[in-house]
Coordinates of C-alpha atoms and ligand atoms in Angstrom, one line a residue:
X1253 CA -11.6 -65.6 19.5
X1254 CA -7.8 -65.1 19.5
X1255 CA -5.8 -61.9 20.3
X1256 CA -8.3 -59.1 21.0
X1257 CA -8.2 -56.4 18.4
X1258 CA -6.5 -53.4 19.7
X1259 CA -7.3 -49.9 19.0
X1260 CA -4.8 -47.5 19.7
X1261 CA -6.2 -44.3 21.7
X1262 CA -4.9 -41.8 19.4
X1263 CA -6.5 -39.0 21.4
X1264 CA -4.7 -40.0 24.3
X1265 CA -1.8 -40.5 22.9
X1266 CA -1.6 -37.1 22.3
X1267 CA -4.0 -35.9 25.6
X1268 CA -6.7 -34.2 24.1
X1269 CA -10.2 -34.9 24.2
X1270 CA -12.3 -36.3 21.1
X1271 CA -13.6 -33.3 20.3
X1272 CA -10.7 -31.7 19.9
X1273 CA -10.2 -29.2 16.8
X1274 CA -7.1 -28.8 14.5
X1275 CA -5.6 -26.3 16.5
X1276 CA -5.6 -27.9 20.0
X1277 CA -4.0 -30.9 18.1
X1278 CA -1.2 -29.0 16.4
X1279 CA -0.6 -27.7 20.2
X1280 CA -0.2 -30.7 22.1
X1281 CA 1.8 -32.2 19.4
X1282 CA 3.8 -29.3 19.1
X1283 CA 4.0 -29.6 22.8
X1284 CA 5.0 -33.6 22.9
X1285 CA 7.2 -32.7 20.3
X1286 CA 9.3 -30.3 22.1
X1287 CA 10.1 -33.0 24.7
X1288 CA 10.3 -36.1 22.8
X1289 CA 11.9 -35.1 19.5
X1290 CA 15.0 -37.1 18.9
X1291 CA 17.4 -33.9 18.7
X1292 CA 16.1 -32.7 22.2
X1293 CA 15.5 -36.6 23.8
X1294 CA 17.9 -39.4 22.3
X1295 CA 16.7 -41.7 25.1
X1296 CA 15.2 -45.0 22.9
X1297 CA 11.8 -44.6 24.8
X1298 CA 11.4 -41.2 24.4
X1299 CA 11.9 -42.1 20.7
X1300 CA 9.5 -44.4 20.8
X1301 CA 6.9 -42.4 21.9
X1302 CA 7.5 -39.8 20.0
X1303 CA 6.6 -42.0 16.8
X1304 CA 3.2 -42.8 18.6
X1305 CA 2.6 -39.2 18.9
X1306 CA 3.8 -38.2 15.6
X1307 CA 1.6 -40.8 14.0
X1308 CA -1.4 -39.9 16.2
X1309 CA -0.9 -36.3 15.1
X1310 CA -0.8 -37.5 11.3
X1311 CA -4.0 -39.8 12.3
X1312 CA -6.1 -37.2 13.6
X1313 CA -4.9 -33.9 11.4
X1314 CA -6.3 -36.4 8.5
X1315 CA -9.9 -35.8 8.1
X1316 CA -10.0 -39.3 6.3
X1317 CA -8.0 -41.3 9.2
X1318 CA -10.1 -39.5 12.1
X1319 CA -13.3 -40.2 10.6
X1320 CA -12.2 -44.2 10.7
X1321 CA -10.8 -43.4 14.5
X1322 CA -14.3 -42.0 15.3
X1323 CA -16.2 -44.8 13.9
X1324 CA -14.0 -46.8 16.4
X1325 CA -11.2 -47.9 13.7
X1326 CA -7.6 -48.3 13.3
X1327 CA -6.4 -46.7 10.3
X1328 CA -3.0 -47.7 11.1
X1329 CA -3.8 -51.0 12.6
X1330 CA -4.1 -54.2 11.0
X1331 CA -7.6 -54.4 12.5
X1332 CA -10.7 -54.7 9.7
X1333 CA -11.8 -57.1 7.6
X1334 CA -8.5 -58.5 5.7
X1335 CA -6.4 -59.3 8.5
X1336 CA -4.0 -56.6 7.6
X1337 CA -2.0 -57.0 4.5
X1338 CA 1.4 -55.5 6.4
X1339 CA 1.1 -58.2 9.1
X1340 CA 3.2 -57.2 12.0
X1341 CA 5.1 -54.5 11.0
X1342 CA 5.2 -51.5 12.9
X1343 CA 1.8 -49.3 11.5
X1344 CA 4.3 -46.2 13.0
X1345 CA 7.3 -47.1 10.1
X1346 CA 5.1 -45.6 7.6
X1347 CA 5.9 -42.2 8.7
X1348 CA 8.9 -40.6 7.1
X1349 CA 11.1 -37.9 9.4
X1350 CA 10.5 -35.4 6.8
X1351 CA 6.8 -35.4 7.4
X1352 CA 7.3 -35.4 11.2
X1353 CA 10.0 -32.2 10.8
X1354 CA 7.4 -30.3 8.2
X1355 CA 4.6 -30.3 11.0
X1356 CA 7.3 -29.6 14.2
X1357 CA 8.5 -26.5 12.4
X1358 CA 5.1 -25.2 10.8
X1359 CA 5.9 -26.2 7.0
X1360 CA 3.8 -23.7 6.0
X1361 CA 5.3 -22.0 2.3
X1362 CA 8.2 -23.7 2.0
X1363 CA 8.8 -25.5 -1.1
X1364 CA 8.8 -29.3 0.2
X1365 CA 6.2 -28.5 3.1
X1366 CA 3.3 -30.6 3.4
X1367 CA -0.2 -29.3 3.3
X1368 CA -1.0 -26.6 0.9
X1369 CA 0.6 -23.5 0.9
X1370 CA -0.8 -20.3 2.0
X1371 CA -2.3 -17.7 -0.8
X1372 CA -1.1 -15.2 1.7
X1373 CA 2.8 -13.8 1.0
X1374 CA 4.7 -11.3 2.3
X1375 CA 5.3 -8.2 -0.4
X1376 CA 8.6 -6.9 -1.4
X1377 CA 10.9 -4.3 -0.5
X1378 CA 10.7 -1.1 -3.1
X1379 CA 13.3 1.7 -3.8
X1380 CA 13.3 4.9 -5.4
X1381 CA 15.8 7.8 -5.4
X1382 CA 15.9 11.2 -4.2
X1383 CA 18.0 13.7 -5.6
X1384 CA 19.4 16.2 -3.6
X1385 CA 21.7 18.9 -3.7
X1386 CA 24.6 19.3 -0.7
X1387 CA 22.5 21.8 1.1
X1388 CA 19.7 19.8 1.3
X1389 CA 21.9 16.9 2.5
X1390 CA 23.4 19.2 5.3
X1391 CA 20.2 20.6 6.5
X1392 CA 18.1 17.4 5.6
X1393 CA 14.6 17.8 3.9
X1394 CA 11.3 16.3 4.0
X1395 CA 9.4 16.1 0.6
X1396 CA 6.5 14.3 -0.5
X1397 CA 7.2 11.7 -3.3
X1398 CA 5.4 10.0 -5.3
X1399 CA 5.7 6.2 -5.4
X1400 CA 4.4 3.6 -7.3
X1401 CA 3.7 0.2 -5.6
X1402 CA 1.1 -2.6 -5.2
X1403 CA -1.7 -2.0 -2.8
X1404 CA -4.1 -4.0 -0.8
X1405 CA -7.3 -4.1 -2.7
X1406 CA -10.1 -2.2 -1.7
X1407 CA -12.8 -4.6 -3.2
X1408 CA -11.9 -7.8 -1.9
X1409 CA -9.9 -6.6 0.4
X1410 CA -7.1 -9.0 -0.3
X1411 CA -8.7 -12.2 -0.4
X1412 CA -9.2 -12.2 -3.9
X1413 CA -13.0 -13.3 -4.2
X1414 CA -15.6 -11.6 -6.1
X1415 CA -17.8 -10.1 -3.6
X1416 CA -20.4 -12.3 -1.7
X1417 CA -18.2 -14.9 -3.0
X1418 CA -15.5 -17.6 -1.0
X1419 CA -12.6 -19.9 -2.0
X1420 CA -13.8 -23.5 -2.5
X1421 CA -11.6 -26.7 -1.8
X1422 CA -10.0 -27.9 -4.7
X1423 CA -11.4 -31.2 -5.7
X1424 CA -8.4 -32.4 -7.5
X1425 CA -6.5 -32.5 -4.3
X1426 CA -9.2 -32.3 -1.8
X1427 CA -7.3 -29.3 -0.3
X1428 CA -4.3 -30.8 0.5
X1429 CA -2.2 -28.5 -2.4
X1430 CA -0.1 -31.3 -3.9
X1431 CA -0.9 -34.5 -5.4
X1432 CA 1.0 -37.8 -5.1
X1433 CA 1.8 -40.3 -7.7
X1434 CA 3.1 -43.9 -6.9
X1435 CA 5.9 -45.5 -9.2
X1436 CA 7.3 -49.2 -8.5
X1437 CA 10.5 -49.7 -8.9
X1438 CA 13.0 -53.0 -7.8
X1439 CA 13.0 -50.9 -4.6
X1440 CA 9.5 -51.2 -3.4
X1441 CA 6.8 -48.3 -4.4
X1442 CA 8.1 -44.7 -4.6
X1443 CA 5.5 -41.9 -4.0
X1444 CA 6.4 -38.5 -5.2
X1445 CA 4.3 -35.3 -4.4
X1446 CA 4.3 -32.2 -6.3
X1447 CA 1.7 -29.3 -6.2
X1448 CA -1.4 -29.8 -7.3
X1449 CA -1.4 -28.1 -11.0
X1450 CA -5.2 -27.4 -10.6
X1451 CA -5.2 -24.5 -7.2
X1452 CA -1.5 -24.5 -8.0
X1453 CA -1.0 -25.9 -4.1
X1454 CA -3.0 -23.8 -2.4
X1455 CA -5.5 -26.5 -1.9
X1456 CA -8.5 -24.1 -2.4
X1457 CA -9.3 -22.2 -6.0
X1458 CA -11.4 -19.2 -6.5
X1459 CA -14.5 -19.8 -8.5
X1460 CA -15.4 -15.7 -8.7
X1461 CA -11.9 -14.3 -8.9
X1462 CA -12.8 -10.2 -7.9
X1463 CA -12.9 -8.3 -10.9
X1464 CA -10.3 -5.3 -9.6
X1465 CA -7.6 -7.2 -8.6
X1466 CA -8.3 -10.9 -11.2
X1467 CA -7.7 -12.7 -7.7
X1468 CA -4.3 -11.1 -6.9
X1469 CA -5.4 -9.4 -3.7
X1470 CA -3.6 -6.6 -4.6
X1471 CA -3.4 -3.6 -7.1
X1472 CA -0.5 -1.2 -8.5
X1473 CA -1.2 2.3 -7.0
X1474 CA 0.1 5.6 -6.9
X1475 CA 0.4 7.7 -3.8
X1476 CA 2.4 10.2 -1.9
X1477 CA 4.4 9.8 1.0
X1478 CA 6.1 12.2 3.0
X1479 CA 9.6 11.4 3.5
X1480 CA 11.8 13.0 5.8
X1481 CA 15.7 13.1 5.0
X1482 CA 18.2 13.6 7.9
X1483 CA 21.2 16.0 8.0
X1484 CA 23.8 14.7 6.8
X1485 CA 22.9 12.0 4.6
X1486 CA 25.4 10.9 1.9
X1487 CA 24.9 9.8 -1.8
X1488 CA 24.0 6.1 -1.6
X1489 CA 22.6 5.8 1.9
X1490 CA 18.9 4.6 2.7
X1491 CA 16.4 5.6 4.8
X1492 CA 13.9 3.2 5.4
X1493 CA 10.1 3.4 5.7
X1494 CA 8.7 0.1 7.4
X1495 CA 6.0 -1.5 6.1
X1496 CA 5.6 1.0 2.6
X1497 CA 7.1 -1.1 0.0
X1498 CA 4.9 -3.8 -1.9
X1499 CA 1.7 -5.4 -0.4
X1500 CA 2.5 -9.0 -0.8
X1501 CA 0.1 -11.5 -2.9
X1502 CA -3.4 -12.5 -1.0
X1503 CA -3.1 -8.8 0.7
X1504 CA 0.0 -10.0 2.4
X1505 CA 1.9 -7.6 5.1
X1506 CA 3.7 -5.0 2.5
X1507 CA 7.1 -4.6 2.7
X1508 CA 9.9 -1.6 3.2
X1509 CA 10.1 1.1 1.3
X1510 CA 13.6 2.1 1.0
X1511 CA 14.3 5.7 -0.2
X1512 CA 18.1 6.3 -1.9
X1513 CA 20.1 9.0 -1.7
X1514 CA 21.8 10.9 -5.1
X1515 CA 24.0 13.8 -4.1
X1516 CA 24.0 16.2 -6.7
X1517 CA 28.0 17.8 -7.8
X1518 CA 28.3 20.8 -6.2
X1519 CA 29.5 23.8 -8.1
X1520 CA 32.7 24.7 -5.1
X1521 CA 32.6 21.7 -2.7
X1522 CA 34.1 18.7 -3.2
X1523 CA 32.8 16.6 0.0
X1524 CA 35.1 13.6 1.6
X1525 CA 33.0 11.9 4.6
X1526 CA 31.6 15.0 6.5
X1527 CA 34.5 17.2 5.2
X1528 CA 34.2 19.8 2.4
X1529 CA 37.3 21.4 0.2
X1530 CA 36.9 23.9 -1.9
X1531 CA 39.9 25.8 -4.2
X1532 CA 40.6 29.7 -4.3
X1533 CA 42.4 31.2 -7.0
X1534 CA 44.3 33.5 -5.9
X1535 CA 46.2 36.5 -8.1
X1536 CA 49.9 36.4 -7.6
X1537 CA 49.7 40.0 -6.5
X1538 CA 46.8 39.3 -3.9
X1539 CA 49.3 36.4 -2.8
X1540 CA 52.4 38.4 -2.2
X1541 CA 50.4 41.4 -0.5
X1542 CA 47.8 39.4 1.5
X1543 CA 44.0 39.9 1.3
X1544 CA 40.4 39.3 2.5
X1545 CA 38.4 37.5 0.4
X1546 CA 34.1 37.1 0.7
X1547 CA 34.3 33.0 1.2
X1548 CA 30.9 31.2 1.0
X1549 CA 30.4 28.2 3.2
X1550 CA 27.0 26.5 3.6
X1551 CA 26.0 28.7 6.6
X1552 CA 26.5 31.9 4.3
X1553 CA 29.5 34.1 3.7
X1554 CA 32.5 34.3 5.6
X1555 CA 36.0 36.8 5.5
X1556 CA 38.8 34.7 5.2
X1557 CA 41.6 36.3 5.5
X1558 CA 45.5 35.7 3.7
X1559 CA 48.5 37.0 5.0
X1560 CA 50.8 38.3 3.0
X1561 CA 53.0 35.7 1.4
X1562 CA 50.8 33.1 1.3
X1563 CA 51.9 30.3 -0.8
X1564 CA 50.4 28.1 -3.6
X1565 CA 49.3 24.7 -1.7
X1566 CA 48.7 26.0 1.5
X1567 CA 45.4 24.7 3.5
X1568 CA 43.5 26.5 5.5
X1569 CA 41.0 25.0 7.9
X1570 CA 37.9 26.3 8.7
X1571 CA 36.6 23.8 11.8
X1572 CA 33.1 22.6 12.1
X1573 CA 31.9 24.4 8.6
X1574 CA 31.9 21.1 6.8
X1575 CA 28.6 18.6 7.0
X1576 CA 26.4 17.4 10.1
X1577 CA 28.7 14.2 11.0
X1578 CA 25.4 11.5 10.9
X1579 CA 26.3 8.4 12.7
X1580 CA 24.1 5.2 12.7
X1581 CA 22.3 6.4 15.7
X1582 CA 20.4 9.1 13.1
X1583 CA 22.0 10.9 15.6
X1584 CA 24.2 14.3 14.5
X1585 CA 27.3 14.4 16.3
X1586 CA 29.2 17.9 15.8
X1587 CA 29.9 18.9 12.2
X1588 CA 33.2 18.4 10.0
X1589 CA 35.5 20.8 8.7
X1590 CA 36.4 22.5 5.9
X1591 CA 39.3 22.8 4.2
X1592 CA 40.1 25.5 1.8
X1593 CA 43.0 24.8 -0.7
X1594 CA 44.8 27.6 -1.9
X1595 CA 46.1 28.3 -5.9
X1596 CA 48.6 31.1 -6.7
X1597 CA 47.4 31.9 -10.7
X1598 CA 50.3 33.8 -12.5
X1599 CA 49.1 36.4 -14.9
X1600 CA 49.4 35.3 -18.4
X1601 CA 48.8 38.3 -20.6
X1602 CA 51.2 41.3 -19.3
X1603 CA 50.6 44.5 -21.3
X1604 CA 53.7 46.8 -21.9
X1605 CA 53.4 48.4 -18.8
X1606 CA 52.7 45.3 -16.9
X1607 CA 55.8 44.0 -18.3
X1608 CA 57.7 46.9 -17.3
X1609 CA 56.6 46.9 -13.4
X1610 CA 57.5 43.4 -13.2
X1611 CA 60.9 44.0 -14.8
X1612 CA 61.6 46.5 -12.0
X1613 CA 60.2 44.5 -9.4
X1614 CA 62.6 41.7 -10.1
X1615 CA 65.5 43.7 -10.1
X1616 CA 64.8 45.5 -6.8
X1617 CA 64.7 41.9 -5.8
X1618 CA 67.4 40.4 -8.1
X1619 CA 65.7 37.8 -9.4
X1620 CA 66.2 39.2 -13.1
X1621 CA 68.8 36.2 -13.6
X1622 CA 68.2 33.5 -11.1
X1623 CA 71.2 31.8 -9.4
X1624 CA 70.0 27.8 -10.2
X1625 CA 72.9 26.3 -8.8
X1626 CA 73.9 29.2 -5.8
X1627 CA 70.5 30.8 -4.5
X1628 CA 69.1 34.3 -4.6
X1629 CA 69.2 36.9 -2.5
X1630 CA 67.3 35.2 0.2
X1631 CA 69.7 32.1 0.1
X1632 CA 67.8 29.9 -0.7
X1633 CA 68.2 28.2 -4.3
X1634 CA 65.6 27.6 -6.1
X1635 CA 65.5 24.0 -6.7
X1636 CA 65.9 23.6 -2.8
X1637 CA 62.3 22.2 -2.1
X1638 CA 62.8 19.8 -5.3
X1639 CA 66.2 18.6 -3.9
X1640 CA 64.7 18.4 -0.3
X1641 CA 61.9 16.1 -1.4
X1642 CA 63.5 14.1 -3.4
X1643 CA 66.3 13.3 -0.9
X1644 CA 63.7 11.7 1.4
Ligands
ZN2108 ZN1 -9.6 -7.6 -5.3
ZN2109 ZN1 -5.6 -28.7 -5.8

């Protein structure tokens, strides 16, 4: 006899004992990994082992490849009856980085991962509105609304199966979710995977898919939820319910709920931020003689009162009676202010008498023929403020 026939220790390689299930495996690989990969380790031994590992890990995650290692085989080697046809080349070359990258980072779900993908997904985010009007959105609110979302199914519970029923492997891919085909070209043999059409890549079909949910896992339902608004929301923001949205396919973890605000116009406020403005009309006699007027603010009615004289454009400022300032804390942090804008309105239909009074009053104050060039009475000519602004 000539050389001996080696047979690698693939359960060494990776320290774990013979009996070791798929779990342990994926651990101590995992674990190898983390020191030996070529990103962490670029010393040429380190790299070395780590393609022993990587293919002992590809060995014995094989059901096929760790039956022949059991039976004391080389599925690698070049051991057996032929000889083996590959000769001296390294058994290890046959494993591609991608595979080695899909197994060190889970490669569950993703699109190019290897093994089949899991029936399990998680749901979507959902969004509804919630109109409100500007008191609610200064007090807050909580109301129950109803949404309309997919649920976990109560018969199978999410898995899908009829009951008394269970997945079976798929026998067109033996559970491995894709299938490979081989094509030669001038290069050498290419092999391509893609899922398996039959279980769709999940490596497993359902033969008794559960009548309620066809196999989904899942089921469009209607319920109520209590959501509570905070003060001082604004139209467009989002409060968010965890885990209320969509139940995800296979009864996977649902996702958010998200629950948008529409700020309804408001008949006298016009809100900026946490500010509020409102306009008073205010009769040209009421102006000139000064008043109190009944002003309503959202924490009821207040007196505001006008000297006498007030003028068309002026502001007054009422502070903190605008909106709960909300800042991202959730947190209300004093309130805004607001602003009341003031409009002089000039009479438009005079009757005789009317007429008459005015007439008098504008001669007591000789303004019957204004001076446009000079100025009245008062000195000041009328196109003063004009000139002023413009001369900025
Ligand atoms: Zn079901
Ligand atoms: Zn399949």
């Amino acid at each position: 006899m000539g050389n001996a026939h080696v047979v690698r220790d693939y359960y060494g390689i990776l320290g774990v004992d013979s009996d070791a299930g798929p779990d342990e495996i994926k651990r101590a690989y995992r674990r190898l990994a983390r020191e030996l990969h070529p990103d962490v380790n670029p010393d040429a031994a380190a790299q070395e082992r780590f393609r022993e590992v990587s293919a002992a890990y590809e060995v014995l995650t094989d059901p096929e490849k760790r039956r022949i290692v059991d039976l004391g085989g080389d599925p690698l080697g070049n051991g057996g009856g032929g000889g083996g046809g590959a000769g001296g080349a390294d058994p290890f070359s046959a494993f591609g980085f991608g595979d080695i990258m899909d197994a060190f980072f889970g490669g569950q779900g993703g699109g190019r991962g290897r093994g089949p993908r899991s029936r399990i997904q998680p749901g979507a985010d959902a969004l509804i509105r919630m109109q409100l009007t500007l008191e609610e959105c200064a007090t807050g609110v909580t109301r129950d609304l109803t949404v309309d979302t997919a649920a976990l199914c109560s018969e199978c519970t999410g898995s899908g199966c009829a009951p008394g029923s269970t997945p079976t492997m798929c026998d067109i891919c033996n559970g491995r979710g894709e299938v490979q085909s081989v094509q030669r070209s001038f290069l050498g043999q290419v092999v391509t995977s893609r899922p398996c059409p039959n279980c769709r890549g999940f490596g497993e079909v359902i033969p008794e898919p559960c009548r309620q949910c066809g196999g989904d896992g899942r089921v469009r339902s209607r319920r109520t939820v209590s959501v509570r608004i905070p003060a001082g929301v604004a139209d467009g923001m989002r409060v968010r319910l965890a885990g209320q949205g969509e139940v995800g396919p296979g009864g996977g973890p649902a996702g958010d709920l998200y629950v948008e605000v529409e700020e309804e116009p408001h008949e006298l406020f016009t809100r900026d931020g946490a500010d509020l403005h409102c306009t008073v009309q205010l009769p040209m006699t009421a102006a000139a003689l000064g008043t109190t007027l009944p002003l309503p603010t959202l924490d009821g009615t207040e007196e505001l009162h006008l000297d006498a004289g007030t003028q068309a454009g002026t502001v007054r400022t009422l502070r903190g009676k605008g909106m709960p300032r909300l800042r991202s804390t959730g947190r209300v942090d004093g309130h805004g202010d607001l602003m009341v804008h003031v409009d002089v309105a000039v009479p438009t239909k005079l009757d005789a008498k009317q007429t008459e009074l005015l007439r008098q009053l504008a001669e007591l104050r000789g303004e019957e023929q204004p001076d446009l060039a000079g100025g009245n009475r008062n000195g000041h000519g009328i196109f003063s403020r004009l000139r002023d602004s413009f001369g900025r």
